[in-house]
């Protein structure tokens, strides 16, 4: 509905695609398999794309609603100069599980490696998130570059193979909503959408800590319709669009006015998940871009896991 409203206001038509992961999107952008005017990657991928010269600098004269973006989402680690991105949505990662199938109280990433739930466990189907789960359970940083720690995480994920039902991304919706699987890690906002279709689902922030992410709007290098993309960014930054968007996607807009208004409309559970307290946030990490040597090790270990 927002796309239609934007087209009505500007005459600019929006064609929308999704990807299974940041890595899948990056691969398409770099190989020139399709031409995009706007992409919405996550923090660490934005940093990588900037370092590789894959993003255009933004013309903020076409984005006056940038003034509505909360200052805490400007000039962050992934884009310190603030020239390449406009924060879109933010959220956290946690465990989603079916209380009817798992009566235990879940508070740890260890549940994903527990033989009691064999055949009912799902795991992220992308290397950074999957390794992030294992690293946090083992007590390590999400952003470690230590090969020994990464190899230990690899062994943990590998050991899960005998009890894991499968690797998933958006397939987790169907599997958890239908009861085909009982537990998996995913993004907090999506839990609220799943809950509407299966009230037996519950959410937990693991005690070992978790990922906090920022997704942001960027323009790929060589985009054919750069100004149109900037006008779309401006439209999506408006308070009205941000409020309508949050109501559907379950994440927190970087528009402070919209976020504050929306928080006031939520029940206690939804507010605690979308707007976690300082005690939860203090135990979170944001993914950062890693050295090429570490990225190569990630690729090598992930291929071994999936083969």
Short mmCIF file of C-alpha atoms in Angstrom, two decimals:
data_model
loop_
_atom_site.label_atom_id
_atom_site.label_comp_id
_atom_site.label_asym_id
_atom_site.label_seq_id
_atom_site.Cartn_x
_atom_site.Cartn_y
_atom_site.Cartn_z
CA UNK A 1 0.00 0.00 0.00
CA UNK A 2 2.92 2.35 0.67
CA UNK A 3 4.32 1.68 -2.80
CA UNK A 4 0.97 2.60 -4.34
CA UNK A 5 0.85 5.79 -2.27
CA UNK A 6 4.38 6.72 -3.37
CA UNK A 7 3.49 6.09 -7.01
CA UNK A 8 0.36 8.22 -6.63
CA UNK A 9 2.37 11.10 -5.16
CA UNK A 10 5.32 10.98 -7.56
CA UNK A 11 4.40 8.91 -10.62
CA UNK A 12 7.41 6.69 -9.85
CA UNK A 13 6.67 2.96 -9.99
CA UNK A 14 8.30 0.67 -7.44
CA UNK A 15 9.41 -2.85 -8.36
CA UNK A 16 10.23 -4.81 -5.21
CA UNK A 17 12.40 -7.90 -4.70
CA UNK A 18 13.56 -9.78 -1.61
CA UNK A 19 16.65 -11.87 -0.87
CA UNK A 20 17.27 -14.67 1.59
CA UNK A 21 20.25 -12.90 3.16
CA UNK A 22 22.59 -9.94 2.96
CA UNK A 23 25.16 -12.20 1.32
CA UNK A 24 22.72 -13.26 -1.42
CA UNK A 25 21.86 -9.64 -2.15
CA UNK A 26 25.52 -8.60 -2.21
CA UNK A 27 26.32 -11.36 -4.68
CA UNK A 28 23.63 -10.19 -7.10
CA UNK A 29 24.70 -6.55 -6.80
CA UNK A 30 28.35 -7.35 -7.44
CA UNK A 31 27.78 -9.68 -10.38
CA UNK A 32 25.43 -7.25 -12.12
CA UNK A 33 22.75 -9.93 -12.37
CA UNK A 34 20.07 -7.28 -11.92
CA UNK A 35 19.98 -3.50 -11.75
CA UNK A 36 18.65 -1.99 -8.54
CA UNK A 37 18.24 1.68 -7.66
CA UNK A 38 17.79 1.04 -3.93
CA UNK A 39 18.85 -1.70 -1.54
CA UNK A 40 18.25 -2.22 2.18
CA UNK A 41 21.20 -4.17 3.65
CA UNK A 42 22.12 -4.63 7.29
CA UNK A 43 24.84 -2.74 9.14
CA UNK A 44 27.89 -4.96 8.55
CA UNK A 45 27.04 -5.45 4.87
CA UNK A 46 26.74 -1.69 4.37
CA UNK A 47 30.26 -1.30 5.77
CA UNK A 48 31.54 -3.98 3.40
CA UNK A 49 29.81 -2.42 0.37
CA UNK A 50 31.26 1.01 1.22
CA UNK A 51 34.76 -0.45 1.49
CA UNK A 52 34.31 -2.14 -1.89
CA UNK A 53 33.11 1.06 -3.57
CA UNK A 54 29.68 -0.42 -4.26
CA UNK A 55 27.50 2.44 -2.94
CA UNK A 56 26.67 5.97 -4.12
CA UNK A 57 26.91 8.96 -1.82
CA UNK A 58 23.42 10.32 -1.11
CA UNK A 59 22.17 13.78 -2.04
CA UNK A 60 20.40 14.77 1.14
CA UNK A 61 18.73 17.77 -0.50
CA UNK A 62 16.36 15.15 -1.93
CA UNK A 63 15.83 13.62 1.54
CA UNK A 64 14.55 16.43 3.82
CA UNK A 65 12.82 13.88 6.08
CA UNK A 66 16.29 12.74 7.14
CA UNK A 67 15.84 15.35 9.87
CA UNK A 68 13.23 13.00 11.42
CA UNK A 69 15.72 10.16 11.85
CA UNK A 70 16.82 9.67 15.46
CA UNK A 71 20.38 10.94 15.94
CA UNK A 72 21.36 7.63 17.57
CA UNK A 73 20.97 5.99 14.14
CA UNK A 74 23.20 8.47 12.32
CA UNK A 75 26.94 8.15 11.63
CA UNK A 76 27.14 4.67 13.13
CA UNK A 77 30.11 2.30 12.85
CA UNK A 78 29.02 0.92 9.49
CA UNK A 79 28.79 4.40 7.88
CA UNK A 80 30.74 6.80 10.10
CA UNK A 81 30.60 9.69 7.64
CA UNK A 82 26.83 9.23 7.23
CA UNK A 83 27.10 9.79 3.47
CA UNK A 84 25.95 6.41 2.14
CA UNK A 85 22.91 5.30 4.13
CA UNK A 86 19.71 6.29 5.90
CA UNK A 87 18.64 4.04 8.78
CA UNK A 88 15.38 2.24 8.07
CA UNK A 89 14.49 -0.29 10.77
CA UNK A 90 16.16 -1.75 13.83
CA UNK A 91 15.56 -4.88 15.87
CA UNK A 92 17.04 -7.84 17.71
CA UNK A 93 17.44 -11.60 17.33
CA UNK A 94 16.09 -14.18 19.75
CA UNK A 95 14.58 -17.63 20.12
CA UNK A 96 11.06 -18.40 18.96
CA UNK A 97 9.54 -21.62 20.27
CA UNK A 98 6.23 -23.46 20.59
CA UNK A 99 5.11 -23.75 24.23
CA UNK A 100 2.78 -26.63 23.37
CA UNK A 101 5.71 -28.65 21.99
CA UNK A 102 8.45 -27.41 24.38
CA UNK A 103 7.05 -27.02 27.91
CA UNK A 104 10.46 -26.02 29.31
CA UNK A 105 11.33 -22.42 30.06
CA UNK A 106 13.71 -21.34 27.31
CA UNK A 107 16.37 -18.75 28.13
CA UNK A 108 19.53 -19.93 26.35
CA UNK A 109 20.93 -20.53 22.87
CA UNK A 110 21.73 -23.96 24.28
CA UNK A 111 18.17 -25.03 23.48
CA UNK A 112 19.22 -25.24 19.82
CA UNK A 113 21.81 -27.87 20.71
CA UNK A 114 19.64 -29.87 23.14
CA UNK A 115 18.92 -33.47 22.12
CA UNK A 116 15.56 -33.29 23.89
CA UNK A 117 14.28 -31.28 20.94
CA UNK A 118 15.80 -33.50 18.23
CA UNK A 119 14.07 -33.18 14.88
CA UNK A 120 12.26 -30.02 15.93
CA UNK A 121 15.16 -27.54 15.73
CA UNK A 122 15.67 -24.94 13.00
CA UNK A 123 18.82 -22.92 12.34
CA UNK A 124 19.63 -19.75 10.40
CA UNK A 125 20.51 -20.44 6.78
CA UNK A 126 23.23 -17.79 6.55
CA UNK A 127 26.73 -17.94 7.91
CA UNK A 128 26.89 -14.72 9.92
CA UNK A 129 23.69 -15.32 11.88
CA UNK A 130 24.29 -19.04 12.37
CA UNK A 131 27.84 -18.52 13.60
CA UNK A 132 26.57 -15.62 15.71
CA UNK A 133 24.27 -17.99 17.60
CA UNK A 134 27.06 -20.48 18.22
CA UNK A 135 29.60 -17.82 19.18
CA UNK A 136 27.30 -16.21 21.76
CA UNK A 137 26.46 -19.60 23.29
CA UNK A 138 30.17 -20.31 23.60
CA UNK A 139 30.76 -16.94 25.28
CA UNK A 140 32.52 -15.23 22.38
CA UNK A 141 31.95 -11.97 20.53
CA UNK A 142 29.81 -11.92 17.39
CA UNK A 143 32.71 -10.10 15.76
CA UNK A 144 35.57 -12.36 16.76
CA UNK A 145 38.42 -12.79 14.31
CA UNK A 146 40.02 -15.60 16.33
CA UNK A 147 40.24 -18.72 14.11
CA UNK A 148 40.13 -21.01 17.15
CA UNK A 149 36.86 -19.49 18.33
CA UNK A 150 35.36 -19.68 14.84
CA UNK A 151 36.43 -23.31 14.49
CA UNK A 152 34.85 -24.09 17.85
CA UNK A 153 31.61 -22.50 16.63
CA UNK A 154 31.89 -24.56 13.45
CA UNK A 155 32.19 -27.78 15.45
CA UNK A 156 29.13 -26.83 17.52
CA UNK A 157 26.98 -26.15 14.45
CA UNK A 158 28.29 -29.33 12.82
CA UNK A 159 27.40 -31.36 15.92
CA UNK A 160 23.83 -30.04 15.65
CA UNK A 161 23.30 -31.91 12.36
CA UNK A 162 21.94 -35.05 14.03
CA UNK A 163 19.16 -33.14 15.83
CA UNK A 164 18.57 -30.23 13.42
CA UNK A 165 15.47 -30.39 11.23
CA UNK A 166 16.95 -27.93 8.75
CA UNK A 167 18.41 -24.55 7.87
CA UNK A 168 15.81 -21.86 7.16
CA UNK A 169 15.25 -18.20 6.58
CA UNK A 170 11.70 -17.09 5.77
CA UNK A 171 10.60 -20.75 5.72
CA UNK A 172 10.60 -20.48 9.51
CA UNK A 173 7.23 -18.73 9.34
CA UNK A 174 5.43 -21.77 7.90
CA UNK A 175 7.31 -24.28 10.00
CA UNK A 176 6.73 -22.59 13.37
CA UNK A 177 3.22 -21.37 12.64
CA UNK A 178 2.11 -24.86 11.51
CA UNK A 179 3.86 -26.76 14.29
CA UNK A 180 6.10 -28.59 11.85
CA UNK A 181 9.04 -27.45 13.97
CA UNK A 182 9.23 -26.35 17.59
CA UNK A 183 12.11 -23.91 17.96
CA UNK A 184 14.44 -21.68 15.97
CA UNK A 185 16.36 -18.41 16.07
CA UNK A 186 14.91 -15.44 14.22
CA UNK A 187 14.30 -11.72 14.24
CA UNK A 188 12.12 -10.42 17.05
CA UNK A 189 9.72 -8.43 14.88
CA UNK A 190 8.82 -11.51 12.87
CA UNK A 191 7.79 -13.30 16.07
CA UNK A 192 4.93 -10.84 16.50
CA UNK A 193 3.70 -11.69 13.00
CA UNK A 194 3.95 -15.45 13.67
CA UNK A 195 2.15 -15.06 16.99
CA UNK A 196 -0.95 -13.80 15.20
CA UNK A 197 -1.18 -17.17 13.43
CA UNK A 198 -0.08 -19.40 16.31
CA UNK A 199 -0.75 -18.17 19.87
CA UNK A 200 1.28 -21.10 21.28
CA UNK A 201 4.51 -19.40 20.21
CA UNK A 202 6.78 -17.60 22.68
CA UNK A 203 9.91 -15.48 22.41
CA UNK A 204 13.07 -15.34 24.51
CA UNK A 205 16.15 -13.14 24.61
CA UNK A 206 18.94 -15.66 25.34
CA UNK A 207 20.88 -14.98 28.52
CA UNK A 208 24.22 -15.25 26.68
CA UNK A 209 23.38 -12.14 24.65
CA UNK A 210 22.32 -11.56 21.07
CA UNK A 211 22.54 -9.48 17.92
CA UNK A 212 21.05 -6.01 17.59
CA UNK A 213 20.83 -4.85 13.99
CA UNK A 214 20.16 -1.76 11.93
CA UNK A 215 18.95 -2.08 8.34
CA UNK A 216 19.44 1.01 6.20
CA UNK A 217 18.51 2.33 2.76
CA UNK A 218 21.37 2.69 0.29
CA UNK A 219 21.85 3.32 -3.42
CA UNK A 220 24.10 0.92 -5.38
CA UNK A 221 26.93 2.33 -7.47
CA UNK A 222 25.76 3.23 -10.96
CA UNK A 223 22.03 3.23 -10.12
CA UNK A 224 20.07 4.45 -13.15
CA UNK A 225 17.41 6.31 -11.15
CA UNK A 226 19.34 7.79 -8.23
CA UNK A 227 17.09 10.80 -7.62
CA UNK A 228 13.98 8.63 -7.72
CA UNK A 229 15.58 6.37 -5.12
CA UNK A 230 16.34 9.36 -2.91
CA UNK A 231 12.74 10.53 -3.20
CA UNK A 232 11.62 7.05 -2.13
CA UNK A 233 13.99 7.14 0.85
CA UNK A 234 12.49 10.49 1.83
CA UNK A 235 8.95 9.11 1.53
CA UNK A 236 9.77 6.09 3.70
CA UNK A 237 11.33 8.36 6.35
CA UNK A 238 8.10 10.31 6.81
CA UNK A 239 6.26 9.81 10.09
CA UNK A 240 3.06 8.58 8.41
CA UNK A 241 4.85 6.01 6.26
CA UNK A 242 6.99 4.89 9.21
CA UNK A 243 3.93 4.35 11.42
CA UNK A 244 2.12 2.34 8.75
CA UNK A 245 5.25 0.35 8.04
CA UNK A 246 5.90 -0.56 11.68
CA UNK A 247 2.34 -1.79 12.02
CA UNK A 248 3.01 -4.41 9.34
CA UNK A 249 6.65 -5.44 9.69
CA UNK A 250 7.05 -5.50 13.48
CA UNK A 251 10.34 -3.60 13.58
CA UNK A 252 11.20 -0.20 15.00
CA UNK A 253 11.50 2.71 12.61
CA UNK A 254 14.52 4.98 12.87
CA UNK A 255 12.04 7.89 12.73
CA UNK A 256 11.99 8.88 16.41
CA UNK A 257 8.59 10.58 16.33
CA UNK A 258 6.99 7.53 14.72
CA UNK A 259 8.74 5.09 17.06
CA UNK A 260 7.61 6.99 20.16
CA UNK A 261 4.03 7.20 18.92
CA UNK A 262 3.92 3.53 17.99
CA UNK A 263 5.39 2.32 21.30
CA UNK A 264 2.52 3.98 23.13
CA UNK A 265 -0.03 1.86 21.22
CA UNK A 266 1.48 -1.57 22.03
CA UNK A 267 0.55 -4.08 24.69
CA UNK A 268 3.16 -5.00 27.28
CA UNK A 269 4.54 -8.08 25.49
CA UNK A 270 4.85 -6.44 22.08
CA UNK A 271 6.49 -3.35 23.59
CA UNK A 272 9.01 -5.47 25.51
CA UNK A 273 10.00 -7.27 22.29
CA UNK A 274 10.03 -4.33 19.89
CA UNK A 275 11.48 -1.90 22.45
CA UNK A 276 13.62 -4.04 24.80
CA UNK A 277 14.86 -2.45 27.99
CA UNK A 278 18.39 -1.31 28.73
CA UNK A 279 19.12 -4.58 30.52
CA UNK A 280 18.54 -6.49 27.27
CA UNK A 281 20.23 -3.97 25.00
CA UNK A 282 23.32 -3.91 27.21
CA UNK A 283 23.76 -7.60 26.36
CA UNK A 284 23.60 -7.12 22.58
CA UNK A 285 26.20 -6.63 19.85
CA UNK A 286 25.97 -5.13 16.38
CA UNK A 287 27.66 -7.08 13.59
CA UNK A 288 30.61 -5.22 12.09
CA UNK A 289 32.45 -5.86 8.85
CA UNK A 290 35.28 -8.35 9.32
CA UNK A 291 38.73 -8.60 7.72
CA UNK A 292 38.90 -10.49 4.44
CA UNK A 293 40.92 -13.26 6.08
CA UNK A 294 38.09 -13.86 8.55
CA UNK A 295 35.41 -13.65 5.85
CA UNK A 296 37.30 -16.28 3.84
CA UNK A 297 37.38 -18.55 6.89
CA UNK A 298 33.61 -18.02 7.35
CA UNK A 299 33.05 -19.04 3.72
CA UNK A 300 35.26 -22.11 4.06
CA UNK A 301 33.59 -23.31 7.26
CA UNK A 302 30.06 -22.59 6.00
CA UNK A 303 30.66 -24.60 2.81
CA UNK A 304 31.84 -27.53 4.95
CA UNK A 305 28.72 -27.26 7.12
CA UNK A 306 26.35 -27.18 4.16
CA UNK A 307 28.10 -29.91 2.12
#
